[in-house]
GROMACS .gro file of C-alpha atoms in nm:
model
  305
    1MET     CA    1  30.904 -16.818   1.591
    2ILE     CA    2  30.536 -16.755   1.656
    3CYS     CA    3  30.620 -16.426   1.821
    4SER     CA    4  30.828 -16.311   1.524
    5ARG     CA    5  30.539 -16.387   1.287
    6LEU     CA    6  30.289 -16.194   1.501
    7PHE     CA    7  30.508 -15.891   1.536
    8SER     CA    8  30.680 -15.871   1.200
    9PRO     CA    9  30.795 -15.525   1.083
   10THR     CA   10  30.500 -15.506   0.843
   11VAL     CA   11  30.245 -15.578   1.115
   12LEU     CA   12  30.407 -15.328   1.349
   13ALA     CA   13  30.410 -15.063   1.077
   14ILE     CA   14  30.039 -15.116   1.004
   15GLY     CA   15  29.960 -15.103   1.375
   16CYS     CA   16  30.147 -14.776   1.414
   17LEU     CA   17  29.961 -14.633   1.114
   18PHE     CA   18  29.620 -14.720   1.261
   19CYS     CA   19  29.724 -14.569   1.591
   20ALA     CA   20  29.839 -14.251   1.419
   21LEU     CA   21  29.508 -14.226   1.237
   22GLY     CA   22  29.277 -14.320   1.519
   23CYS     CA   23  29.443 -14.238   1.849
   24HIS     CA   24  29.371 -13.902   2.012
   25PRO     CA   25  29.683 -13.694   2.079
   26GLN     CA   26  29.771 -13.664   2.443
   27THR     CA   27  29.770 -13.324   2.605
   28VAL     CA   28  30.117 -13.211   2.704
   29LEU     CA   29  30.114 -13.043   3.043
   30VAL     CA   30  30.371 -12.769   3.094
   31PRO     CA   31  30.472 -12.711   3.457
   32ARG     CA   32  30.473 -12.365   3.604
   33PRO     CA   33  30.797 -12.177   3.537
   34GLU     CA   34  31.022 -12.078   3.822
   35GLY     CA   35  31.013 -11.724   3.951
   36ILE     CA   36  30.756 -11.477   4.075
   37ALA     CA   37  30.410 -11.492   3.919
   38PRO     CA   38  30.284 -11.181   3.739
   39THR     CA   39  30.019 -10.975   3.915
   40ALA     CA   40  29.688 -10.838   3.790
   41ALA     CA   41  29.853 -10.495   3.772
   42ASP     CA   42  30.131 -10.638   3.551
   43PHE     CA   43  29.873 -10.775   3.310
   44VAL     CA   44  29.676 -10.449   3.295
   45ASP     CA   45  29.997 -10.254   3.231
   46ALA     CA   46  30.089 -10.492   2.947
   47GLN     CA   47  29.742 -10.450   2.795
   48GLN     CA   48  29.766 -10.072   2.805
   49ARG     CA   49  30.103 -10.079   2.630
   50ARG     CA   50  29.958 -10.307   2.360
   51LEU     CA   51  29.666 -10.068   2.305
   52LEU     CA   52  29.909  -9.779   2.258
   53ALA     CA   53  30.117  -9.988   2.019
   54VAL     CA   54  29.817 -10.105   1.811
   55PRO     CA   55  29.588  -9.805   1.748
   56SER     CA   56  29.448  -9.993   1.448
   57LEU     CA   57  29.480 -10.337   1.293
   58ALA     CA   58  29.402 -10.494   0.957
   59LEU     CA   59  29.414 -10.868   0.883
   60ARG     CA   60  29.321 -11.039   0.556
   61GLY     CA   61  29.315 -11.407   0.478
   62HIS     CA   62  29.105 -11.725   0.465
   63ALA     CA   63  28.815 -11.815   0.695
   64GLU     CA   64  28.659 -12.156   0.764
   65LEU     CA   65  28.332 -12.213   0.950
   66ARG     CA   66  28.202 -12.544   1.082
   67TRP     CA   67  27.878 -12.582   1.273
   68ASN     CA   68  27.609 -12.828   1.376
   69ASP     CA   69  27.236 -12.768   1.388
   70THR     CA   70  26.916 -12.971   1.371
   71THR     CA   71  26.987 -13.065   1.009
   72GLY     CA   72  27.340 -13.196   1.072
   73GLY     CA   73  27.695 -13.075   1.022
   74HIS     CA   74  27.791 -12.791   0.788
   75PHE     CA   75  28.103 -12.629   0.643
   76ASP     CA   76  28.166 -12.303   0.463
   77ASP     CA   77  28.474 -12.100   0.383
   78GLY     CA   78  28.578 -11.779   0.215
   79ASP     CA   79  28.803 -11.476   0.229
   80PHE     CA   80  28.791 -11.240   0.524
   81ASP     CA   81  28.909 -10.897   0.623
   82LEU     CA   82  28.923 -10.794   0.987
   83ILE     CA   83  28.971 -10.424   1.058
   84LEU     CA   84  28.955 -10.268   1.401
   85ARG     CA   85  29.032  -9.959   1.599
   86PRO     CA   86  29.037 -10.087   1.957
   87PRO     CA   87  28.872 -10.085   2.192
   88THR     CA   88  28.532  -9.992   2.040
   89GLU     CA   89  28.533 -10.020   1.660
   90LEU     CA   90  28.553 -10.341   1.458
   91SER     CA   91  28.456 -10.489   1.121
   92LEU     CA   92  28.485 -10.856   1.022
   93ARG     CA   93  28.362 -10.938   0.671
   94VAL     CA   94  28.362 -11.289   0.522
   95SER     CA   95  28.302 -11.332   0.148
   96LYS     CA   96  28.299 -11.609  -0.109
   97LEU     CA   97  28.353 -11.537  -0.479
   98GLY     CA   98  28.303 -11.169  -0.401
   99GLU     CA   99  27.970 -11.221  -0.223
  100LYS     CA  100  27.957 -11.135   0.149
  101PHE     CA  101  27.791 -11.397   0.367
  102LEU     CA  102  27.884 -11.271   0.715
  103TRP     CA  103  27.952 -10.922   0.847
  104VAL     CA  104  28.023 -10.874   1.217
  105GLY     CA  105  28.079 -10.516   1.323
  106GLY     CA  106  28.048 -10.252   1.586
  107GLY     CA  107  28.084  -9.884   1.655
  108GLY     CA  108  27.891  -9.590   1.795
  109GLY     CA  109  27.755  -9.794   2.086
  110GLN     CA  110  27.603 -10.062   1.862
  111SER     CA  111  27.711 -10.401   1.733
  112TRP     CA  112  27.566 -10.606   1.450
  113ILE     CA  113  27.575 -10.940   1.278
  114VAL     CA  114  27.453 -10.943   0.918
  115LEU     CA  115  27.373 -11.266   0.731
  116PRO     CA  116  27.319 -11.156   0.369
  117ARG     CA  117  27.269 -11.507   0.224
  118GLU     CA  118  26.982 -11.605   0.450
  119ASN     CA  119  26.636 -11.598   0.297
  120PRO     CA  120  26.524 -11.340   0.389
  121SER     CA  121  26.857 -11.168   0.454
  122ARG     CA  122  26.889 -11.082   0.821
  123ALA     CA  123  27.068 -10.847   1.060
  124ILE     CA  124  27.082 -10.869   1.438
  125LEU     CA  125  27.149 -10.546   1.628
  126ARG     CA  126  27.265 -10.519   1.988
  127ASP     CA  127  27.384 -10.253   2.221
  128TRP     CA  128  27.759 -10.265   2.287
  129PRO     CA  129  27.848 -10.414   2.530
  130SER     CA  130  27.615 -10.698   2.446
  131LEU     CA  131  27.461 -10.979   2.646
  132THR     CA  132  27.610 -11.067   2.982
  133PRO     CA  133  27.761 -11.416   3.010
  134ASP     CA  134  27.476 -11.529   3.237
  135ALA     CA  135  27.215 -11.411   2.989
  136VAL     CA  136  27.396 -11.588   2.706
  137ALA     CA  137  27.415 -11.910   2.907
  138GLN     CA  138  27.046 -11.894   2.996
  139LYS     CA  139  26.925 -11.840   2.639
  140GLY     CA  140  27.183 -12.074   2.488
  141LEU     CA  141  27.431 -11.971   2.222
  142ALA     CA  142  27.221 -12.089   1.929
  143LEU     CA  143  27.181 -11.855   1.634
  144ASP     CA  144  27.010 -11.999   1.328
  145GLY     CA  145  27.252 -12.086   1.052
  146ILE     CA  146  27.593 -12.076   1.220
  147GLY     CA  147  27.562 -12.300   1.523
  148GLY     CA  148  27.617 -12.050   1.803
  149LEU     CA  149  27.899 -11.856   1.641
  150GLY     CA  150  27.670 -11.556   1.612
  151GLU     CA  151  27.661 -11.509   1.987
  152LEU     CA  152  28.035 -11.557   2.013
  153MET     CA  153  28.122 -11.341   1.714
  154ASN     CA  154  28.036 -10.999   1.840
  155PRO     CA  155  28.288 -10.714   1.843
  156SER     CA  156  28.352 -10.708   2.216
  157ARG     CA  157  28.441 -11.078   2.224
  158LEU     CA  158  28.668 -11.051   1.920
  159ILE     CA  159  28.858 -10.765   2.081
  160GLU     CA  160  28.876 -10.956   2.410
  161ALA     CA  161  29.019 -11.256   2.227
  162LEU     CA  162  29.290 -11.050   2.057
  163GLY     CA  163  29.396 -10.896   2.388
  164LEU     CA  164  29.318 -10.545   2.268
  165GLU     CA  165  29.083 -10.433   2.543
  166SER     CA  166  29.119 -10.214   2.847
  167ALA     CA  167  29.107 -10.398   3.179
  168ASN     CA  168  29.107 -10.296   3.545
  169ALA     CA  169  29.319 -10.482   3.796
  170SER     CA  170  29.022 -10.488   4.034
  171GLU     CA  171  28.824 -10.696   3.779
  172ILE     CA  172  29.082 -10.978   3.782
  173THR     CA  173  28.978 -11.219   4.055
  174ASN     CA  174  29.256 -11.478   4.018
  175VAL     CA  175  29.598 -11.530   3.861
  176SER     CA  176  29.717 -11.888   3.809
  177TRP     CA  177  29.932 -12.101   3.580
  178SER     CA  178  29.758 -12.315   3.316
  179GLU     CA  179  29.957 -12.631   3.242
  180VAL     CA  180  29.732 -12.703   2.942
  181ARG     CA  181  29.775 -12.361   2.781
  182ALA     CA  182  30.135 -12.321   2.903
  183ALA     CA  183  30.046 -11.967   3.002
  184TRP     CA  184  29.936 -11.748   3.289
  185ALA     CA  185  29.557 -11.735   3.333
  186PHE     CA  186  29.392 -11.409   3.441
  187THR     CA  187  29.034 -11.472   3.550
  188LEU     CA  188  28.758 -11.212   3.521
  189SER     CA  189  28.387 -11.252   3.590
  190ASN     CA  190  28.304 -11.392   3.246
  191ARG     CA  191  28.634 -11.507   3.094
  192ARG     CA  192  28.991 -11.623   3.144
  193LEU     CA  193  29.264 -11.455   2.944
  194TYR     CA  194  29.587 -11.645   2.880
  195ALA     CA  195  29.923 -11.474   2.836
  196ARG     CA  196  30.284 -11.589   2.832
  197GLY     CA  197  30.637 -11.451   2.839
  198GLU     CA  198  30.775 -11.144   3.004
  199SER     CA  199  30.559 -10.925   2.780
  200LEU     CA  200  30.244 -11.122   2.880
  201LEU     CA  201  30.155 -11.175   2.515
  202PRO     CA  202  29.787 -11.287   2.485
  203ILE     CA  203  29.761 -11.638   2.339
  204GLY     CA  204  29.395 -11.724   2.399
  205CYS     CA  205  29.075 -11.682   2.594
  206ASP     CA  206  28.801 -11.892   2.754
  207TRP     CA  207  28.453 -11.752   2.807
  208ILE     CA  208  28.282 -11.898   3.111
  209ASP     CA  209  27.929 -11.904   3.252
  210ALA     CA  210  27.813 -11.838   3.608
  211SER     CA  211  27.927 -12.186   3.714
  212ALA     CA  212  28.278 -12.120   3.573
  213GLN     CA  213  28.228 -12.378   3.295
  214VAL     CA  214  28.371 -12.299   2.952
  215ILE     CA  215  28.113 -12.209   2.685
  216ALA     CA  216  28.356 -12.077   2.421
  217THR     CA  217  28.729 -12.063   2.356
  218CYS     CA  218  28.978 -11.884   2.135
  219THR     CA  219  29.335 -11.986   2.056
  220LEU     CA  220  29.586 -11.744   1.901
  221ASP     CA  221  29.890 -11.857   1.702
  222GLY     CA  222  30.119 -11.759   1.415
  223PHE     CA  223  30.242 -11.436   1.569
  224GLU     CA  224  30.393 -11.173   1.340
  225TRP     CA  225  30.530 -10.824   1.391
  226MET     CA  226  30.303 -10.536   1.292
  227ARG     CA  227  30.397 -10.383   0.954
  228GLY     CA  228  30.339 -10.052   0.781
  229ASP     CA  229  30.300  -9.691   0.889
  230ARG     CA  230  30.110  -9.594   1.199
  231PRO     CA  231  29.783  -9.403   1.147
  232THR     CA  232  29.803  -9.024   1.128
  233GLY     CA  233  29.762  -8.859   1.465
  234PHE     CA  234  29.903  -9.144   1.671
  235PRO     CA  235  30.249  -9.089   1.819
  236ALA     CA  236  30.526  -9.340   1.770
  237SER     CA  237  30.528  -9.629   2.016
  238SER     CA  238  30.839  -9.763   2.187
  239LEU     CA  239  30.682 -10.112   2.178
  240GLN     CA  240  30.692 -10.318   1.861
  241THR     CA  241  30.419 -10.571   1.919
  242LEU     CA  242  30.333 -10.917   1.791
  243VAL     CA  243  29.984 -10.993   1.659
  244ALA     CA  244  29.830 -11.336   1.597
  245THR     CA  245  29.764 -11.426   1.234
  246ARG     CA  246  29.583 -11.754   1.314
  247LEU     CA  247  29.271 -11.743   1.531
  248HIS     CA  248  29.053 -12.041   1.615
  249PHE     CA  249  28.719 -12.001   1.795
  250SER     CA  250  28.501 -12.281   1.936
  251VAL     CA  251  28.159 -12.248   2.094
  252TRP     CA  252  27.924 -12.488   2.276
  253SER     CA  253  27.555 -12.404   2.243
  254SER     CA  254  27.220 -12.495   2.400
  255GLY     CA  255  27.354 -12.538   2.752
  256ARG     CA  256  27.654 -12.751   2.650
  257HIS     CA  257  28.008 -12.687   2.775
  258GLU     CA  258  28.362 -12.770   2.666
  259GLN     CA  259  28.362 -13.083   2.883
  260ASP     CA  260  28.059 -13.219   2.693
  261GLY     CA  261  28.255 -13.297   2.378
  262ALA     CA  262  28.296 -13.151   2.032
  263ALA     CA  263  28.204 -12.787   1.980
  264ASP     CA  264  27.879 -12.689   1.807
  265GLY     CA  265  28.045 -12.413   1.606
  266GLU     CA  266  28.401 -12.334   1.501
  267LEU     CA  267  28.555 -12.042   1.316
  268SER     CA  268  28.917 -12.040   1.197
  269LEU     CA  269  29.087 -11.730   1.058
  270SER     CA  270  29.426 -11.761   0.888
  271ALA     CA  271  29.570 -11.424   0.790
  272GLU     CA  272  29.862 -11.271   0.609
  273VAL     CA  273  30.102 -11.025   0.771
  274PRO     CA  274  29.922 -10.784   1.009
  275THR     CA  275  29.930 -10.413   0.924
  276PHE     CA  276  29.796 -10.089   1.068
  277GLY     CA  277  29.551 -10.070   0.777
  278GLY     CA  278  29.637  -9.731   0.637
  279GLY     CA  279  29.384  -9.615   0.380
  280LYS     CA  280  29.178  -9.935   0.413
  281ILE     CA  281  29.021  -9.812   0.736
  282LYS     CA  282  28.706  -9.614   0.660
  283ASN     CA  283  28.468  -9.467   0.917
  284GLN     CA  284  28.177  -9.620   0.724
  285LEU     CA  285  28.287  -9.968   0.834
  286PHE     CA  286  28.194  -9.885   1.193
  287ASN     CA  287  27.864  -9.706   1.126
  288TRP     CA  288  27.546  -9.914   1.122
  289ASP     CA  289  27.356  -9.680   0.889
  290ASP     CA  290  27.630  -9.713   0.627
  291VAL     CA  291  27.647 -10.092   0.667
  292LYS     CA  292  27.267 -10.118   0.640
  293ALA     CA  293  27.267  -9.908   0.321
  294ALA     CA  294  27.539 -10.127   0.168
  295LEU     CA  295  27.384 -10.469   0.250
  296ARG     CA  296  27.010 -10.383   0.271
  297PRO     CA  297  26.903 -10.666   0.505
  298GLU     CA  298  26.535 -10.754   0.465
  299VAL     CA  299  26.485 -10.839   0.834
  300ILE     CA  300  26.642 -10.639   1.119
  301GLU     CA  301  26.618 -10.772   1.473
  302GLY     CA  302  26.724 -10.590   1.786
  303PRO     CA  303  26.628 -10.356   2.068
  304ALA     CA  304  26.619 -10.050   1.847
  305GLN     CA  305  26.375 -10.202   1.599
   0.00000   0.00000   0.00000
C-alpha cells in the first residue's frame, strides 16, 4: 500500500518529466562497420570528385550566434547568404532587418572579417591561408564581440568544414572509426575530417591544437541534392552530390578545449535548398577593395595595414 502511494502513475509521470527536462542525453556509440576501412587515397579521391561536382555553391537561410565574453552571454540572429567558389573564394554575409552585421570573405590571397555594427566599425584582414593552428592556440581564439567565432569563421575553415577543399593523401596521418560521430575520421596536422558511406560524404570536422585537443568543431546535417544549372564553362559532372543545409560550429577560446565544457561561441546556419548560385555569384564578393568600398569600415586591422 505504501509502495503504491509512493509510485502512483502521477508521481511517475512527474518524475519522468523532470528527467526529460533535466537529464543530459546519453551519447550513442556506433560500432565500426564490417568490411575494409577506406584509405587516405580513397578520401582524397572522393574530395576531388566533390570539387568537380560543386564548382560553386549558394546557400541562403537563417543564422544564430551565441557567445560568451567578459560581460556575460549574448545572442544574435539574422538572415545569411553563403556563396563560394571552392577552394579559394568565399563570401558569408549575415544581416538583420537588411543591415549587415557580419561579413566573412576571401579571395585573391586575402581573407577578411568585417563587423559593421561595432563602434567604430571594424575589419580584420589576413593572408589566406591564415593563422596556423598552433598560433591560434597560443593567442587564444578570442575576438572582441563574437566570443572566438572570428578566428574560426575564416574562409579556409568554412571550406574545410564543408568538405570542399583539396587534400593530399600524404597529409593524412591516421584513418580511424569514430563511434561518437558514426563516421570515418581522417586526421591531418590541424584537424580531423569525418565522412561516412561509400561516397565518404563529409559530415563534420574537429580543429585540434598541437596537443591534439579539440578547439573547435563543425557538424553538418540536413543534406540535400544540389539544384539548378551548373555555371557556364564547367562541364557536366557524372556525380550528383549532396550538400549540408544545416551547419553548426562551436569554438572554445582563451586556451579552453572541448573537454572543458560549454563552448564560448556557437554559430548555426540553417539553409534552404542548395544551388549553384547562377547570377547571384559576382566577382565583387571575393574582392577586398570592392567589399571595403561597400561597407567602409572605420578601422582596418591586418598585416597589409
